């Protein structure tokens, strides 16, 4: 259509509207009515679902747990049998153990501690899978055990008074003996990007009704300059693994429903994906040890959100009723 | 205005009627009709019928539970993990609307009938079932008879054809029961698909991780369209605490037409043949309407 004819049509319409006000009113009413009739109701719900997606994308992904809280981080417990515990009790008062600083395990090391044992100890299947994937390394160290024990004479000394001979028996000269044993040991240390998935989070072990919390291995202290043992501050004994999710897109949504004065509600299914999927998560030796199911490449979450005028907020309970036969499916 | 309501109004009207009798009769007729219409529209039964219609914007329905004709049951025995291939129906981002799913043999008659009538779409898939068995075999004994390898696992993998019958998404001819992967009560009865497609180890004890469509709607009832016709037996009642007025009434629906797929021997045999499942039958529902700002609105239906 040329610009001249467009001008012509616009001129005629405005002329008609100016000459007869009734026509102007009819035009406005027709346009408004057409707008209302032709815009489907679910379009506004679609817009609300997109707003919900935006608010999910602002959730933190480095703290909290996606179950029950506004967080994009998934946490899974690990079976405590994955740890190797072949080093005995670490914090025994009479037998403190510490490792001599070695390349790969010193006071400045950063990593995840999966336990250790005498040199050559077998790793479990889980750790072997992580070793195969290059996430965990076997670090050889020398562990010094300092034993502080009563001497033989002290053990034999019976401090009973012999009243006939008179006087106390002489106390032994040496009350205690000190000894240092050295042992070659292997520690299983995870380092690098993938090791960031494993972290200490004791909340993963709480709330398990009636189940005693599993043991996490105590990291071996490293002998520092003064001869005391300190646990490297960068070493973590994991309670589970956590990873961030990205909100991909809306899969399905319900109509926005009014639940009160200026308060509305919508239920939305959102496809979430892990930010990265290391190949080791699909190893059977790994997913067998995860207590809360495998790491899902496609994780769909369904939530109910409420808006009281200040943005969409997560509610505690997901209302699925409107999804039955009334949901709007978007799909992939 | 003052002249109109002055004392001689009856005489003026009388004069008007005498001068133009036919036109006056017409005006009187129109006035009477509209008065009658106004009264009718504001009468209580009509108001209640309006409220009833407003409550069902897509039309009222009467639904019949389909019972064991629908559902998902692949009949996997204990200790078995089964999975299907990844399709548009079974992927984790799917929300299929399912009528029936199960082994390819032994499909219910109603399902076969509804498929022939075009209400259902048939999909044939392959179910792979995995079972890890622990066994103490003869190879696990030394020559003297002592165990040296007490338990070994072997994995049995079988395949079998299964069928899934789906209905149109949000088909208003059915009511749906939702089945979704609740984190606390994982439904094992949906469509499993393997999470990872890495090859499975030949030996050893493992469980194949599977994932399900995030939601499955299962048709649980078949619905018959009914039309609200009249409201009878209206009983006003006042809430003793709040003083709110409400009406308890019987809404009568008529069944004008029974859809062909419901009017079959198979349907009557497997789902049931209640009295209302006949053209021209009447259906009564005890209903409570609440009066809000002078307008009655639908509140409860005691049969649903």
XYZ file of C-alpha atoms in Angstrom:
636
model
C 0.000 0.000 0.000
C 1.465 3.352 -0.971
C 1.861 6.130 1.569
C -0.610 8.304 -0.321
C -3.469 5.800 -0.010
C -2.625 5.231 3.670
C -2.866 8.992 4.173
C -6.145 9.003 2.309
C -7.666 6.252 4.502
C -6.418 7.864 7.713
C -7.810 11.212 6.584
C -11.235 9.751 5.815
C -11.422 7.883 9.138
C -10.390 10.913 11.187
C -12.776 13.078 9.184
C -15.668 10.698 9.920
C -14.703 10.608 13.610
C -14.550 14.426 13.775
C -17.857 14.982 11.975
C -19.843 12.404 13.932
C -18.807 11.793 17.560
C -20.972 8.665 17.645
C -18.705 7.078 15.036
C -15.629 7.969 17.080
C -17.135 6.333 20.146
C -18.067 3.248 18.113
C -14.534 2.989 16.717
C -12.933 3.174 20.150
C -15.412 0.640 21.540
C -14.796 -1.692 18.604
C -11.036 -1.525 18.970
C -11.221 -2.075 22.732
C -13.697 -4.926 22.429
C -11.617 -6.568 19.721
C -8.532 -6.282 21.891
C -10.302 -7.938 24.819
C -11.847 -10.667 22.670
C -8.775 -11.502 20.606
C -6.216 -11.539 23.442
C -6.538 -14.990 25.007
C -6.654 -15.237 28.768
C -3.676 -17.564 28.855
C -1.498 -14.883 27.279
C -1.499 -12.928 30.537
C -0.805 -16.161 32.419
C 2.045 -16.860 30.008
C 3.494 -13.467 30.844
C 3.188 -14.238 34.572
C 4.965 -17.573 34.025
C 7.828 -15.773 32.297
C 8.019 -13.370 35.249
C 8.237 -16.382 37.558
C 11.089 -17.778 35.449
C 12.918 -14.471 35.775
C 12.536 -14.537 39.553
C 13.837 -18.136 39.694
C 16.891 -17.009 37.727
C 17.706 -14.519 40.477
C 17.807 -17.201 43.168
C 21.247 -17.887 44.654
C 23.020 -21.012 43.413
C 25.806 -21.211 45.972
C 23.859 -21.723 49.177
C 20.718 -23.412 50.435
C 19.003 -26.415 48.947
C 16.490 -26.457 46.120
C 14.215 -28.661 48.217
C 11.989 -26.312 50.127
C 13.948 -23.094 49.732
C 14.401 -20.447 47.069
C 17.764 -21.741 45.887
C 19.098 -23.159 42.651
C 21.580 -25.466 44.349
C 20.931 -29.218 44.448
C 22.557 -31.209 47.240
C 22.818 -34.971 47.433
C 24.081 -37.056 50.308
C 26.780 -39.615 49.653
C 26.968 -43.101 51.064
C 29.563 -43.028 53.851
C 31.022 -46.304 52.585
C 32.829 -44.381 49.863
C 35.412 -43.160 52.371
C 38.588 -45.098 53.087
C 39.333 -45.296 56.773
C 42.588 -47.152 57.240
C 44.456 -44.743 59.446
C 42.909 -45.425 62.834
C 41.761 -42.803 65.301
C 43.142 -39.390 64.460
C 42.624 -37.409 67.656
C 43.711 -39.951 70.257
C 45.198 -38.058 73.189
C 47.983 -40.553 73.789
C 48.703 -41.343 70.167
C 48.486 -38.154 68.089
C 49.098 -38.760 64.409
C 50.279 -36.280 61.883
C 51.605 -36.323 58.395
C 54.962 -34.914 57.458
C 54.529 -32.207 54.846
C 54.746 -33.755 51.414
C 54.165 -32.416 47.917
C 50.403 -32.683 47.557
C 49.611 -32.631 51.262
C 50.961 -29.756 53.319
C 49.543 -26.911 55.365
C 48.636 -24.933 52.256
C 46.826 -27.688 50.370
C 43.292 -27.132 49.091
C 41.087 -30.065 48.288
C 38.605 -32.687 49.340
C 39.615 -35.426 51.729
C 38.234 -38.922 51.093
C 40.331 -40.750 53.691
C 43.466 -42.802 53.515
C 45.267 -45.883 54.738
C 48.518 -47.765 54.737
C 50.484 -47.444 51.518
C 48.812 -49.351 48.715
C 45.372 -49.583 50.371
C 42.580 -50.302 47.913
C 40.211 -47.484 47.117
C 36.539 -48.275 46.919
C 34.688 -48.373 43.598
C 33.465 -44.781 44.022
C 36.963 -43.407 44.615
C 38.383 -45.546 41.817
C 35.889 -43.957 39.429
C 36.969 -40.505 40.591
C 40.639 -41.495 40.233
C 39.938 -42.758 36.702
C 38.269 -39.452 35.918
C 41.246 -37.517 37.267
C 39.259 -35.865 40.041
C 40.943 -37.663 42.957
C 44.640 -38.425 43.383
C 46.424 -40.904 45.604
C 48.919 -38.797 47.598
C 51.757 -40.711 49.321
C 52.665 -39.285 52.730
C 54.594 -40.334 55.803
C 52.510 -40.429 58.961
C 54.227 -40.069 62.285
C 52.502 -41.528 65.311
C 53.748 -40.171 68.581
C 53.016 -42.594 71.388
C 53.014 -41.380 74.948
C 52.656 -44.465 77.165
C 53.567 -45.589 80.704
C 56.954 -47.213 80.884
C 57.358 -50.869 81.657
C 58.568 -50.165 85.220
C 55.674 -47.823 85.817
C 53.251 -50.492 84.700
C 54.903 -52.992 87.030
C 54.961 -50.577 89.967
C 52.426 -51.455 92.622
C 52.308 -48.654 95.160
C 51.221 -50.790 98.095
C 52.836 -50.081 101.472
C 54.702 -52.921 103.063
C 54.080 -52.141 106.742
C 56.462 -54.833 107.995
C 59.527 -53.623 106.089
C 58.493 -50.008 106.403
C 58.525 -47.197 103.879
C 57.238 -46.797 100.350
C 58.728 -48.740 97.467
C 60.828 -46.505 95.279
C 58.979 -45.027 92.352
C 60.298 -45.949 88.936
C 62.796 -43.543 87.458
C 60.946 -43.234 84.149
C 57.209 -42.764 84.374
C 56.504 -42.574 80.625
C 58.126 -43.530 77.398
C 57.815 -41.517 74.238
C 58.164 -43.133 70.848
C 57.682 -42.087 67.249
C 56.531 -44.571 64.641
C 56.641 -43.750 60.977
C 54.250 -45.250 58.506
C 54.030 -44.920 54.737
C 50.451 -44.046 53.872
C 48.286 -42.992 50.937
C 45.697 -40.240 51.186
C 42.878 -39.747 48.684
C 42.672 -36.065 47.836
C 40.355 -34.495 45.299
C 41.474 -31.296 43.619
C 40.379 -29.143 40.734
C 37.070 -27.914 39.371
C 35.065 -31.104 39.762
C 36.166 -31.435 43.373
C 34.234 -28.220 44.056
C 31.082 -30.353 43.868
C 32.028 -32.075 47.120
C 31.692 -30.026 50.225
C 31.293 -30.116 53.951
C 27.681 -29.417 54.784
C 26.558 -31.017 57.972
C 22.953 -30.025 57.223
C 22.931 -32.870 54.698
C 23.218 -35.253 57.602
C 20.599 -33.720 59.844
C 16.943 -34.485 59.868
C 17.411 -38.125 59.024
C 14.857 -39.596 61.339
C 16.319 -42.356 63.451
C 19.375 -42.762 61.273
C 22.676 -42.212 63.013
C 24.778 -39.735 61.050
C 27.467 -41.464 59.072
C 31.118 -40.880 59.833
C 33.135 -38.516 57.718
C 36.853 -39.231 57.892
C 38.900 -36.834 59.989
C 41.631 -35.274 57.888
C 45.179 -36.090 58.953
C 46.881 -33.075 60.552
C 50.097 -31.857 58.995
C 53.139 -31.237 61.170
C 53.873 -27.524 61.190
C 57.058 -25.683 62.079
C 56.555 -25.929 65.841
C 56.035 -29.677 65.730
C 52.305 -29.498 66.347
C 49.777 -30.987 63.980
C 47.238 -28.749 62.267
C 44.537 -29.742 59.832
C 45.168 -27.811 56.587
C 42.487 -25.101 56.491
C 41.817 -25.739 52.801
C 40.954 -29.393 53.337
C 37.302 -30.420 53.412
C 35.779 -33.733 54.384
C 32.623 -33.969 52.272
C 29.126 -34.669 53.565
C 27.716 -34.747 50.088
C 27.867 -33.094 46.732
C 26.126 -29.947 45.576
C 25.892 -28.312 42.188
C 24.129 -25.285 40.688
C 21.187 -25.448 38.295
C 20.256 -23.020 35.557
C 16.578 -22.262 34.921
C 16.144 -23.168 31.256
C 12.557 -22.442 30.322
C 8.915 -22.784 31.340
C 7.447 -26.191 30.460
C 3.900 -25.711 31.680
C 1.843 -23.163 33.589
C -1.652 -22.774 34.953
C -3.989 -19.827 34.649
C -3.227 -17.065 37.099
C -5.909 -17.273 39.754
C -6.998 -14.612 42.167
C -6.740 -15.716 45.780
C -7.714 -12.471 47.453
C -7.585 -8.733 47.169
C -4.673 -7.928 44.811
C -3.173 -11.318 45.473
C -2.714 -13.918 42.773
C -1.252 -17.358 42.377
C 0.231 -19.462 39.578
C 1.771 -22.932 39.367
C 4.678 -23.282 36.957
C 6.795 -26.239 35.823
C 10.336 -25.123 35.017
C 13.051 -27.142 33.304
C 16.323 -26.796 35.224
C 19.687 -28.026 33.965
C 23.020 -28.393 35.776
C 25.439 -25.666 34.765
C 27.892 -28.378 33.790
C 27.712 -32.165 33.632
C 31.102 -33.795 34.247
C 31.253 -37.185 32.564
C 32.002 -39.006 35.820
C 28.481 -38.449 37.200
C 27.140 -41.025 34.742
C 29.568 -43.709 35.953
C 27.637 -46.535 37.699
C 30.226 -46.577 40.476
C 29.367 -42.937 41.202
C 25.573 -42.908 40.992
C 25.339 -46.045 43.095
C 26.850 -44.091 45.996
C 24.519 -41.090 45.801
C 21.721 -41.475 48.314
C 19.308 -38.952 46.791
C 19.240 -40.218 43.248
C 21.525 -39.562 40.320
C 22.548 -36.161 38.960
C 19.782 -35.406 36.473
C 20.698 -33.727 33.181
C 17.111 -32.447 32.989
C 15.545 -31.620 36.317
C 11.929 -30.427 36.184
C 10.602 -28.575 39.204
C 6.979 -27.608 39.749
C 6.299 -24.747 42.137
C 3.414 -22.523 43.155
C 4.175 -18.809 43.306
C 2.150 -16.004 44.853
C 2.210 -12.318 44.061
C 0.846 -9.814 46.561
C 1.969 -6.823 44.509
C 5.718 -6.989 45.075
C 6.775 -9.773 42.741
C 6.404 -13.532 42.590
C 7.408 -15.424 45.743
C 7.725 -19.150 46.261
C 5.054 -20.730 48.436
C 5.793 -23.736 50.574
C 3.204 -25.996 49.044
C 2.802 -26.789 45.368
C -0.830 -26.660 44.298
C -1.204 -29.207 41.510
C -4.999 -29.117 41.202
C -5.099 -26.625 38.344
C -2.597 -28.703 36.363
C -5.077 -31.585 36.022
C -6.753 -30.989 32.689
C -6.236 -27.197 32.703
C -2.484 -26.671 32.358
C -0.924 -24.893 29.381
C 1.906 -27.073 28.111
C 4.748 -25.347 26.317
C 7.182 -28.240 26.011
C 10.670 -28.171 24.584
C -43.078 16.869 34.848
C -45.392 18.618 37.270
C -48.100 18.464 34.626
C -47.639 14.735 34.237
C -48.156 13.885 37.871
C -50.963 16.386 38.350
C -54.378 15.106 39.322
C -55.795 14.725 35.835
C -53.286 12.037 34.734
C -55.878 9.209 34.612
C -58.150 11.387 32.487
C -55.298 12.245 30.115
C -54.337 8.578 29.747
C -57.974 7.706 29.186
C -58.196 10.395 26.498
C -55.021 9.073 24.841
C -56.398 5.536 24.797
C -59.708 6.740 23.333
C -57.952 8.796 20.603
C -55.482 6.055 19.577
C -56.653 2.683 20.902
C -54.404 0.429 18.784
C -51.182 2.271 19.473
C -52.026 2.339 23.191
C -52.657 -1.380 23.203
C -49.284 -1.910 21.592
C -47.495 0.278 24.147
C -49.307 -1.476 26.983
C -48.318 -4.851 25.561
C -44.673 -3.883 25.316
C -44.742 -2.495 28.855
C -46.385 -5.649 30.191
C -43.983 -7.923 28.393
C -40.915 -6.099 29.648
C -42.325 -6.020 33.170
C -42.937 -9.737 32.976
C -39.441 -10.302 31.564
C -37.896 -8.108 34.294
C -39.758 -10.008 36.978
C -38.799 -13.328 35.460
C -35.122 -12.424 35.216
C -35.046 -11.304 38.836
C -36.949 -14.244 40.201
C -34.918 -16.452 42.506
C -34.893 -19.688 40.425
C -33.612 -17.826 37.375
C -30.948 -16.074 39.440
C -29.804 -19.392 40.846
C -29.782 -20.960 37.379
C -27.622 -18.079 36.169
C -25.201 -18.638 39.041
C -25.089 -22.321 38.185
C -24.319 -21.580 34.522
C -21.676 -19.052 35.515
C -19.938 -21.703 37.565
C -19.474 -23.947 34.501
C -18.122 -21.691 31.747
C -17.333 -24.749 29.601
C -20.632 -26.458 30.323
C -21.634 -28.749 33.150
C -20.544 -32.395 33.097
C -21.452 -35.569 34.884
C -18.517 -37.925 35.220
C -18.316 -41.686 35.625
C -15.290 -43.271 37.248
C -13.474 -45.511 34.801
C -11.883 -47.639 37.497
C -9.416 -50.261 36.387
C -10.016 -49.579 32.689
C -7.409 -46.828 32.856
C -4.026 -46.454 34.466
C -0.412 -47.429 34.020
C 0.743 -50.891 34.977
C 3.740 -52.462 33.292
C 3.682 -55.409 35.696
C 7.339 -55.246 36.660
C 8.092 -57.654 39.432
C 9.974 -56.745 42.572
C 13.668 -56.059 42.209
C 13.298 -55.255 38.537
C 14.051 -51.951 36.902
C 12.420 -51.285 33.583
C 12.847 -48.512 31.091
C 11.416 -47.399 27.774
C 13.107 -45.687 24.885
C 13.176 -41.923 24.969
C 10.301 -40.522 22.922
C 8.089 -37.451 22.949
C 5.864 -39.321 25.425
C 8.487 -40.572 27.843
C 11.145 -37.852 28.004
C 11.532 -36.112 31.360
C 10.140 -32.844 29.979
C 6.940 -34.481 28.695
C 3.477 -34.293 30.220
C 1.552 -37.097 28.488
C -2.211 -37.533 28.834
C -2.625 -41.259 29.241
C -5.684 -43.468 29.164
C -4.016 -46.828 29.504
C -0.468 -48.193 29.434
C 0.642 -51.770 29.928
C 2.008 -54.885 28.288
C 1.024 -55.290 24.647
C -1.146 -58.312 25.364
C -4.337 -58.198 27.430
C -5.592 -54.699 26.559
C -9.000 -53.851 28.129
C -11.981 -54.004 25.770
C -12.956 -50.401 26.432
C -9.497 -49.211 25.353
C -9.728 -51.135 22.074
C -13.200 -49.732 21.438
C -12.248 -46.126 22.165
C -9.181 -46.437 19.951
C -11.375 -47.588 17.060
C -13.628 -44.595 17.653
C -10.653 -42.244 17.435
C -10.619 -41.030 21.040
C -7.319 -42.704 21.830
C -3.992 -42.838 20.017
C -1.930 -46.000 20.275
C 1.846 -45.908 20.759
C 3.918 -49.094 20.773
C 7.214 -48.971 22.672
C 9.730 -51.452 23.981
C 10.217 -51.987 27.680
C 13.619 -53.202 28.769
C 13.625 -54.906 32.150
C 16.792 -55.350 34.164
C 17.154 -57.651 37.125
C 20.324 -58.152 39.139
C 20.330 -61.604 40.713
C 22.699 -62.744 43.385
C 23.656 -66.341 43.061
C 25.933 -68.840 44.723
C 26.791 -71.023 41.790
C 28.879 -74.175 41.537
C 31.822 -72.050 40.454
C 31.728 -70.434 43.869
C 32.888 -73.569 45.662
C 36.348 -75.042 45.973
C 36.816 -78.739 45.318
C 36.526 -79.453 49.011
C 33.187 -77.697 49.057
C 34.092 -74.497 50.892
C 32.910 -71.128 49.607
C 35.619 -68.881 48.307
C 33.415 -66.489 46.367
C 30.180 -66.406 48.278
C 28.024 -64.132 46.151
C 28.185 -63.235 42.499
C 25.766 -61.009 40.644
C 24.545 -61.535 37.171
C 22.347 -59.119 35.299
C 19.422 -60.323 33.241
C 18.048 -57.966 30.619
C 14.833 -58.732 28.758
C 12.711 -56.707 26.363
C 8.968 -56.785 25.782
C 6.575 -54.665 23.720
C 4.286 -52.327 25.644
C 1.463 -50.069 24.509
C 0.525 -46.595 25.633
C -2.865 -45.132 24.734
C -3.014 -41.367 24.945
C -5.882 -38.902 24.764
C -5.848 -35.373 23.398
C -4.224 -32.910 25.791
C -6.811 -31.442 28.208
C -9.606 -33.349 26.430
C -12.794 -32.159 28.209
C -14.427 -35.562 27.727
C -12.383 -36.927 30.639
C -11.407 -36.063 34.172
C -7.751 -36.487 35.030
C -5.748 -37.729 37.956
C -2.257 -36.234 38.156
C 0.738 -38.356 38.862
C 4.007 -36.563 39.410
C 7.408 -37.234 40.870
C 6.958 -36.092 44.376
C 10.340 -35.992 46.039
C 9.114 -37.956 49.023
C 6.943 -40.511 47.320
C 8.466 -41.237 43.950
C 5.837 -42.767 41.729
C 7.291 -45.828 40.130
C 4.264 -46.388 37.947
C 4.979 -43.748 35.319
C 7.166 -44.059 32.188
C 10.786 -44.735 33.113
C 13.616 -43.669 30.820
C 17.323 -44.145 31.509
C 19.011 -41.040 32.879
C 22.314 -41.718 31.103
C 22.797 -43.652 27.885
C 26.257 -44.946 28.816
C 26.750 -48.714 28.278
C 25.875 -50.896 31.252
C 28.564 -52.983 32.960
C 28.212 -56.704 32.341
C 28.721 -57.809 35.899
C 28.441 -56.407 39.375
C 25.630 -55.065 41.454
C 24.116 -51.819 40.241
C 20.765 -50.183 39.832
C 20.083 -48.463 36.536
C 18.994 -44.896 37.297
C 15.750 -43.967 35.594
C 13.823 -40.724 35.320
C 10.131 -40.174 34.649
C 8.060 -37.567 32.814
C 7.648 -34.753 35.315
C 3.897 -35.208 35.278
C 1.428 -37.690 33.850
C -2.309 -37.052 33.585
C -4.313 -40.251 33.709
C -7.908 -40.175 32.526
C -9.859 -41.328 35.552
C -13.460 -40.582 34.617
C -15.537 -40.205 31.470
C -17.718 -37.107 31.336
C -21.163 -36.635 29.870
C -22.236 -33.096 28.943
C -25.400 -32.073 30.839
C -27.493 -28.902 30.692
C -28.835 -27.179 33.821
C -32.601 -26.735 33.217
C -34.311 -25.664 36.404
C -33.787 -25.021 40.072
C -36.369 -26.477 42.407
C -36.890 -27.071 46.070
C -35.235 -23.787 47.117
C -34.740 -23.496 50.848
C -33.264 -20.259 52.233
C -31.076 -20.667 55.275
C -29.210 -18.232 57.465
C -25.886 -18.956 59.013
C -26.509 -18.802 62.786
C -23.089 -17.259 63.465
C -22.521 -14.806 60.632
C -26.102 -14.177 59.553
C -25.168 -14.799 55.904
C -28.034 -15.818 53.681
C -27.651 -18.872 51.505
C -29.964 -21.045 49.466
C -29.992 -24.767 49.368
C -31.615 -26.024 46.198
C -31.904 -28.917 43.805
C -30.562 -28.205 40.334
C -32.093 -30.371 37.644
C -29.926 -31.145 34.630
C -31.096 -32.778 31.466
C -29.104 -35.185 29.346
C -29.941 -34.181 25.792
C -27.598 -36.534 24.016
C -25.354 -39.410 25.035
C -22.112 -39.427 23.011
C -21.776 -42.457 20.752
C -18.638 -43.699 22.521
C -20.556 -43.880 25.809
C -23.614 -45.484 24.289
C -21.965 -48.847 23.649
C -22.280 -52.293 25.122
C -18.591 -52.281 26.059
C -18.985 -49.035 27.990
C -22.089 -50.235 29.830
C -20.408 -53.536 30.635
C -17.051 -52.178 31.851
C -17.882 -48.761 33.290
C -21.517 -49.093 34.262
C -24.999 -48.126 33.137
C -26.455 -45.604 35.602
C -29.954 -44.245 34.975
C -28.808 -40.861 33.731
C -26.844 -42.494 30.892
C -29.865 -42.250 28.583
C -31.048 -39.455 26.284
C -33.772 -37.367 27.883
C -32.977 -38.416 31.426
C -32.864 -36.015 34.323
C -30.123 -35.538 36.872
C -30.520 -33.853 40.234
C -27.794 -32.230 42.284
C -28.186 -30.814 45.744
C -26.446 -27.446 45.613
C -25.754 -24.565 47.987
C -25.726 -20.989 46.711
C -24.353 -18.186 48.812
C -25.690 -14.654 48.540
C -22.931 -12.093 48.178
C -23.933 -8.422 47.803
C -27.419 -9.412 46.739
C -26.296 -11.873 44.040
C -26.379 -15.597 44.617
C -23.170 -17.430 43.693
C -22.428 -21.125 43.472
C -20.736 -22.510 46.540
C -20.978 -26.261 46.979
C -22.261 -29.156 45.032
C -22.899 -32.106 47.290
C -22.561 -34.723 44.588
C -19.135 -33.719 43.275
